[in-house]
CSV table of C-alpha atoms in Angstrom, one decimal:
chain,number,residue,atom,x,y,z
A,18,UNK,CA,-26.2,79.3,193.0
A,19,UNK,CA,-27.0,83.1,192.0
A,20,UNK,CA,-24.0,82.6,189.7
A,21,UNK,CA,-25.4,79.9,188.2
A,22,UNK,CA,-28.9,81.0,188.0
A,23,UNK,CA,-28.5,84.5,186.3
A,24,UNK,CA,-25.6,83.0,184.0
A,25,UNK,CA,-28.5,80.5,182.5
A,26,UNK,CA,-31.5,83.1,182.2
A,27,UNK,CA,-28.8,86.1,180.3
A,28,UNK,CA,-27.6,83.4,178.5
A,29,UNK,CA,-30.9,81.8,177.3
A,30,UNK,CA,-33.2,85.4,176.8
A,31,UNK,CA,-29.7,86.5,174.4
A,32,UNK,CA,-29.4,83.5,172.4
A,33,UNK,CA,-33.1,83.7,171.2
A,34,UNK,CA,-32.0,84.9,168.2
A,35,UNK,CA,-28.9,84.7,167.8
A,36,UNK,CA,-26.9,83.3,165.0
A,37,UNK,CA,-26.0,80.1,166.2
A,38,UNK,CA,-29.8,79.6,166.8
A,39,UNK,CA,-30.3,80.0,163.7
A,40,UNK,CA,-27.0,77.7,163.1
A,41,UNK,CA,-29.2,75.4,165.3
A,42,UNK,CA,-31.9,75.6,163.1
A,43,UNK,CA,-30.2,75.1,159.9
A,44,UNK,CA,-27.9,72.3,160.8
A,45,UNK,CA,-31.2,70.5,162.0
A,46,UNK,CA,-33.0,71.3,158.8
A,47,UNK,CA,-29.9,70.2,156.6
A,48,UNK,CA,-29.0,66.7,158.5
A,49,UNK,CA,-31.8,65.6,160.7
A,50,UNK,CA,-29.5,64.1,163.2
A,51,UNK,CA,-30.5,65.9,166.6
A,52,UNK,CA,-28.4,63.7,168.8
A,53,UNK,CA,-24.8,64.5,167.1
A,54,UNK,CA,-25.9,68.1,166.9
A,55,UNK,CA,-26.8,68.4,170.3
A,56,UNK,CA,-23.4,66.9,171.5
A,57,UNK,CA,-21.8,69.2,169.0
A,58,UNK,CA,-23.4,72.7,171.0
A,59,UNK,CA,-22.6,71.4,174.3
A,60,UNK,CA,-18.9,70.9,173.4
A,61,UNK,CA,-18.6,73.7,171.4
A,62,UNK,CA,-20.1,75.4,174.0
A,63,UNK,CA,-18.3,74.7,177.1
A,64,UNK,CA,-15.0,74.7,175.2
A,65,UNK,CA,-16.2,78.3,174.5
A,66,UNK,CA,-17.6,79.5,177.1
A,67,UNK,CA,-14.6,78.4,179.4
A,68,UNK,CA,-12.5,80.2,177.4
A,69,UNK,CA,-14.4,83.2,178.2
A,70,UNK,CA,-15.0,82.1,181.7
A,71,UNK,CA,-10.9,82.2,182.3
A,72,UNK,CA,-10.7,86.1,180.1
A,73,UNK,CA,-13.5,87.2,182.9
A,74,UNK,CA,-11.9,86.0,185.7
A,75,UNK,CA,-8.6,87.8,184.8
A,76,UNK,CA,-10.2,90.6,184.2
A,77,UNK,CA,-11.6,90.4,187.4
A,78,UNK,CA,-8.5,89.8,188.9
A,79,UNK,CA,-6.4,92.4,187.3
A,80,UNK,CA,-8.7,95.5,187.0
A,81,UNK,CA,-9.9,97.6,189.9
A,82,UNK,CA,-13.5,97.2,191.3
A,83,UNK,CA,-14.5,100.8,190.0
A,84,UNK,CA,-13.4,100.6,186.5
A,85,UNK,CA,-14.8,97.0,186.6
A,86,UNK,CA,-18.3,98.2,187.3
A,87,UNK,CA,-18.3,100.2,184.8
A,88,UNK,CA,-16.9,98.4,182.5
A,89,UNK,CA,-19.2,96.0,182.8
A,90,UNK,CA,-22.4,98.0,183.8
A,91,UNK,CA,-21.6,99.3,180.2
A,92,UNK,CA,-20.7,95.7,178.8
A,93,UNK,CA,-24.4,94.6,179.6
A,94,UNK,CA,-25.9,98.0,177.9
A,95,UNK,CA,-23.9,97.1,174.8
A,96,UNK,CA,-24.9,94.1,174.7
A,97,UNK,CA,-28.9,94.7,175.2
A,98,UNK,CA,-28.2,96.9,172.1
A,99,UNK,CA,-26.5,94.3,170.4
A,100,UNK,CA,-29.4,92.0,171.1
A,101,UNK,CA,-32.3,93.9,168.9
A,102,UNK,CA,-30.2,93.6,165.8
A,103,UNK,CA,-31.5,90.2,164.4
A,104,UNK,CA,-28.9,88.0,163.1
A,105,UNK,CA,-29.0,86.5,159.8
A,106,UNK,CA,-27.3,82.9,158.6
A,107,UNK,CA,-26.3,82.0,155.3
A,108,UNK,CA,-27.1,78.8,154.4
A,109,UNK,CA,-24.4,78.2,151.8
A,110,UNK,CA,-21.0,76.2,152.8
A,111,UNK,CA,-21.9,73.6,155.3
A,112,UNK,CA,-21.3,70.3,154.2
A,113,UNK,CA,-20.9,67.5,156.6
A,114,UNK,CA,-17.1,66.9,155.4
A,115,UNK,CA,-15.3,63.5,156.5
A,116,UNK,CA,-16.2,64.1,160.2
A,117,UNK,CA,-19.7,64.1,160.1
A,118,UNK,CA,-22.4,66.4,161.9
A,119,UNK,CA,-21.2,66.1,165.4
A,120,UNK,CA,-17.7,67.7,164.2
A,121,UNK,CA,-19.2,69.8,161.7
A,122,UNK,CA,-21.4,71.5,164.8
A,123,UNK,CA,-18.0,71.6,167.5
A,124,UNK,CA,-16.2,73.9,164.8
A,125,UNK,CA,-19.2,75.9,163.3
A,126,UNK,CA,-20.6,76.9,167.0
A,127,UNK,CA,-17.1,77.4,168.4
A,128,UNK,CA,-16.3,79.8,166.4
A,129,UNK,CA,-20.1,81.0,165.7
A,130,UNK,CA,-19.6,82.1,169.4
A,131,UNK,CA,-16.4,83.6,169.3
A,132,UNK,CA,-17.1,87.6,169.4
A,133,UNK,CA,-20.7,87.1,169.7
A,134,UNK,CA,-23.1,88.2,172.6
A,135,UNK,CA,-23.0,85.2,174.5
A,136,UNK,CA,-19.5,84.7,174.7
A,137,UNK,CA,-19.1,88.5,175.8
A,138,UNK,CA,-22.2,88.0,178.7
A,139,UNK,CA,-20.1,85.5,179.5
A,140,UNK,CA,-17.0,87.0,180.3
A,141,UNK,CA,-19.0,89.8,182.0
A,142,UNK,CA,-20.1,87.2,184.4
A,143,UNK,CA,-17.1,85.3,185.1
A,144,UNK,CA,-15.6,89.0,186.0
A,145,UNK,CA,-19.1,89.4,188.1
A,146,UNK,CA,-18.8,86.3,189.9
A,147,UNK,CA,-16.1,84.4,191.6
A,148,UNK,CA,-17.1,81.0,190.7
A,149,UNK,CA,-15.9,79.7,187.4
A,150,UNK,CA,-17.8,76.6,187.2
A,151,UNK,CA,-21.2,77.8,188.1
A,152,UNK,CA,-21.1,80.4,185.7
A,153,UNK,CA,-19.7,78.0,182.7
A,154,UNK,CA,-22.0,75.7,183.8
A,155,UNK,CA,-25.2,78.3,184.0
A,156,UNK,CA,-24.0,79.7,180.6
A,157,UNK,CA,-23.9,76.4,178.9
A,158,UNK,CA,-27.2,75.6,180.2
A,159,UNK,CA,-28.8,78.7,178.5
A,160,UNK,CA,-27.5,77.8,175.2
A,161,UNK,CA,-28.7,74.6,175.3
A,162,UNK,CA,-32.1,75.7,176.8
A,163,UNK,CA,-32.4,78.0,173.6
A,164,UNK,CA,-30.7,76.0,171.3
A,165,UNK,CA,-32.4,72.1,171.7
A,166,UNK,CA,-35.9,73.4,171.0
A,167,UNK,CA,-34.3,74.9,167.4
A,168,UNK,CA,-32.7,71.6,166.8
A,169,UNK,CA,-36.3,69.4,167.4
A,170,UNK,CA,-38.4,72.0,165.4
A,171,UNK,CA,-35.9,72.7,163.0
A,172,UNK,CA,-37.5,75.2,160.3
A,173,UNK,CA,-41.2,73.8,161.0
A,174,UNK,CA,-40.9,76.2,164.2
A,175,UNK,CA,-38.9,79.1,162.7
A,176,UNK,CA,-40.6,81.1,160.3
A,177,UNK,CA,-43.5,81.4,163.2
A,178,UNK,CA,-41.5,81.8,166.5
A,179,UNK,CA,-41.8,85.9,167.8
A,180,UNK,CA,-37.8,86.5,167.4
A,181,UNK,CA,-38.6,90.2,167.3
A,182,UNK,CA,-40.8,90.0,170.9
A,183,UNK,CA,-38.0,87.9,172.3
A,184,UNK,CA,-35.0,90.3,171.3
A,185,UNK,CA,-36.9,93.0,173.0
A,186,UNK,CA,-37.7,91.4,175.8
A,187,UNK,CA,-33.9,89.8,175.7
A,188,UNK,CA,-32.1,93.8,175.7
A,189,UNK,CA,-34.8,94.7,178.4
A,190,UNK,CA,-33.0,92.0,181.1
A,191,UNK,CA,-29.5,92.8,179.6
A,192,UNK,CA,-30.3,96.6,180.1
A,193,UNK,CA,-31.3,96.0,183.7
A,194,UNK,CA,-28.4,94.4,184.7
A,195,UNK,CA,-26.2,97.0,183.4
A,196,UNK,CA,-28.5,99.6,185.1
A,197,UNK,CA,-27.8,97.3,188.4
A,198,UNK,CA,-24.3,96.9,187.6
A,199,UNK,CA,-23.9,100.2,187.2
A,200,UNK,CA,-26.0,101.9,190.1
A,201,UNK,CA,-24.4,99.7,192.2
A,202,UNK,CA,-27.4,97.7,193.3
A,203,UNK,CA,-28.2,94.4,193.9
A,204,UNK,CA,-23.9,93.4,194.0
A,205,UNK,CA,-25.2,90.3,196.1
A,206,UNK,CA,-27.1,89.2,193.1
A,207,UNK,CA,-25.6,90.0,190.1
C-alpha cells in the first residue's frame, strides 16, 4: 500500500503544473468533451506509465543497491528542480483529426509524458518499490487526480489557480524524498 500511496501524492503535487496539465486544460477549452478526454489521460497514461514502470524495475534489478540509492536519491532532487520551472503549451496544431478527441488525447499525453517529470518519478519508484502494479496504479491515480479538475474548469480555473505556490510546494516533497532516499532513511516507506 505504501507503494501505492506515495506513487499517487509525487505524482499528483508534480503534475500541478506540468505541461500536460496545461494539455488538460487546453484540450478542454478547445473541445468541451470531458468524457473522451478523460478516457484519453487514463490510457495514455497507463500505457505510459507502465512503460516506465517495466524501465524501473529493471533498473532495479540490474544495478546494485548503492549506486541505486543514489541514483535515485539524486533522481528525486533533479526532479524537485525540474518542478519550479513552469511549463508553457502552445496552443497551435491540435485539431481533432479523423479520430476525434479521445484519440487526439491517447497520442498528445503519451508522448506529452515521455521525458517529462512524471514519467521519470515514475521509473524512480518502480526501481524504489517491488510492486509494479501498485506503483502504475498510484501513478496513474495522481495524474488523474491533477488532471480531471483541469479538464472540468478548463480555462475558467487557470488564469487564477496558485501554479507558482504549488511548484514550490511540489519540489519541497520531491526534495525530501531524495534527502530520504539518499540519507538512507525511511527505506520502509519510500
Amino acid at each position: 500500500m505504501e507503494a501505492f500511496l506515495v506513487s499517487a501524492l509525487a505524482v499528483t503535487v508534480g503534475e500541478i503544473g506540468d505541461k500536460t496539465q496545461l494539455l488538460a486544460l487546453l484540450l478542454a477549452a478547445r473541445y468541451k468533451k470531458p468524457i473522451p478526454i478523460i478516457l484519453g489521460i487514463l490510457i495514455a497514461t497507463l500505457a505510459n506509465h507502465a512503460l516506465a514502470g517495466l524501465l524501473g524495475q529493471w533498473v532495479a534489478t540490474n544495478i546494485p543497491s548503492t549506486l541505486l540509492r543514489w541514483a535515485l536519491g539524486l533522481s528525486f532532487l533533479a526532479i524537485a528542480a525540474w518542478t519550479l520551472k513552469p511549463d508553457e503549451m502552445e496552443d497551435e496544431g491540435l485539431s481533432e483529426g479523423k479520430y476525434g478527441v479521445f484519440a487526439l488525447t491517447c497520442i498528445t499525453f503519451f508522448i506529452a509524458e515521455i521525458g517529462d517529470k512524471t514519467q521519470l518519478a515514475t521509473v524512480a519508484l518502480a526501481a524504489k518499490y517491488s510492486n509494479l502494479t501498485l506503483v502504475i496504479a498510484g501513478t496513474t491515480l495522481g495524474m488523474l487526480i491533477a488532471d480531471i479538475p483541469a479538464v472540468f474548469l478548463g480555462k475558467i480555473a487557470a488564469p487564477n489557480f496558485p501554479f507558482k505556490i504549488v511548484r514550490w510546494i511540489a519540489a519541497g516533497v520531491f526534495a525530501i524524498l531524495g534527502v530520504l532516499v539518499l540519507m538512507g532513511i525511511g527505506d520502509r516507506f519510500l
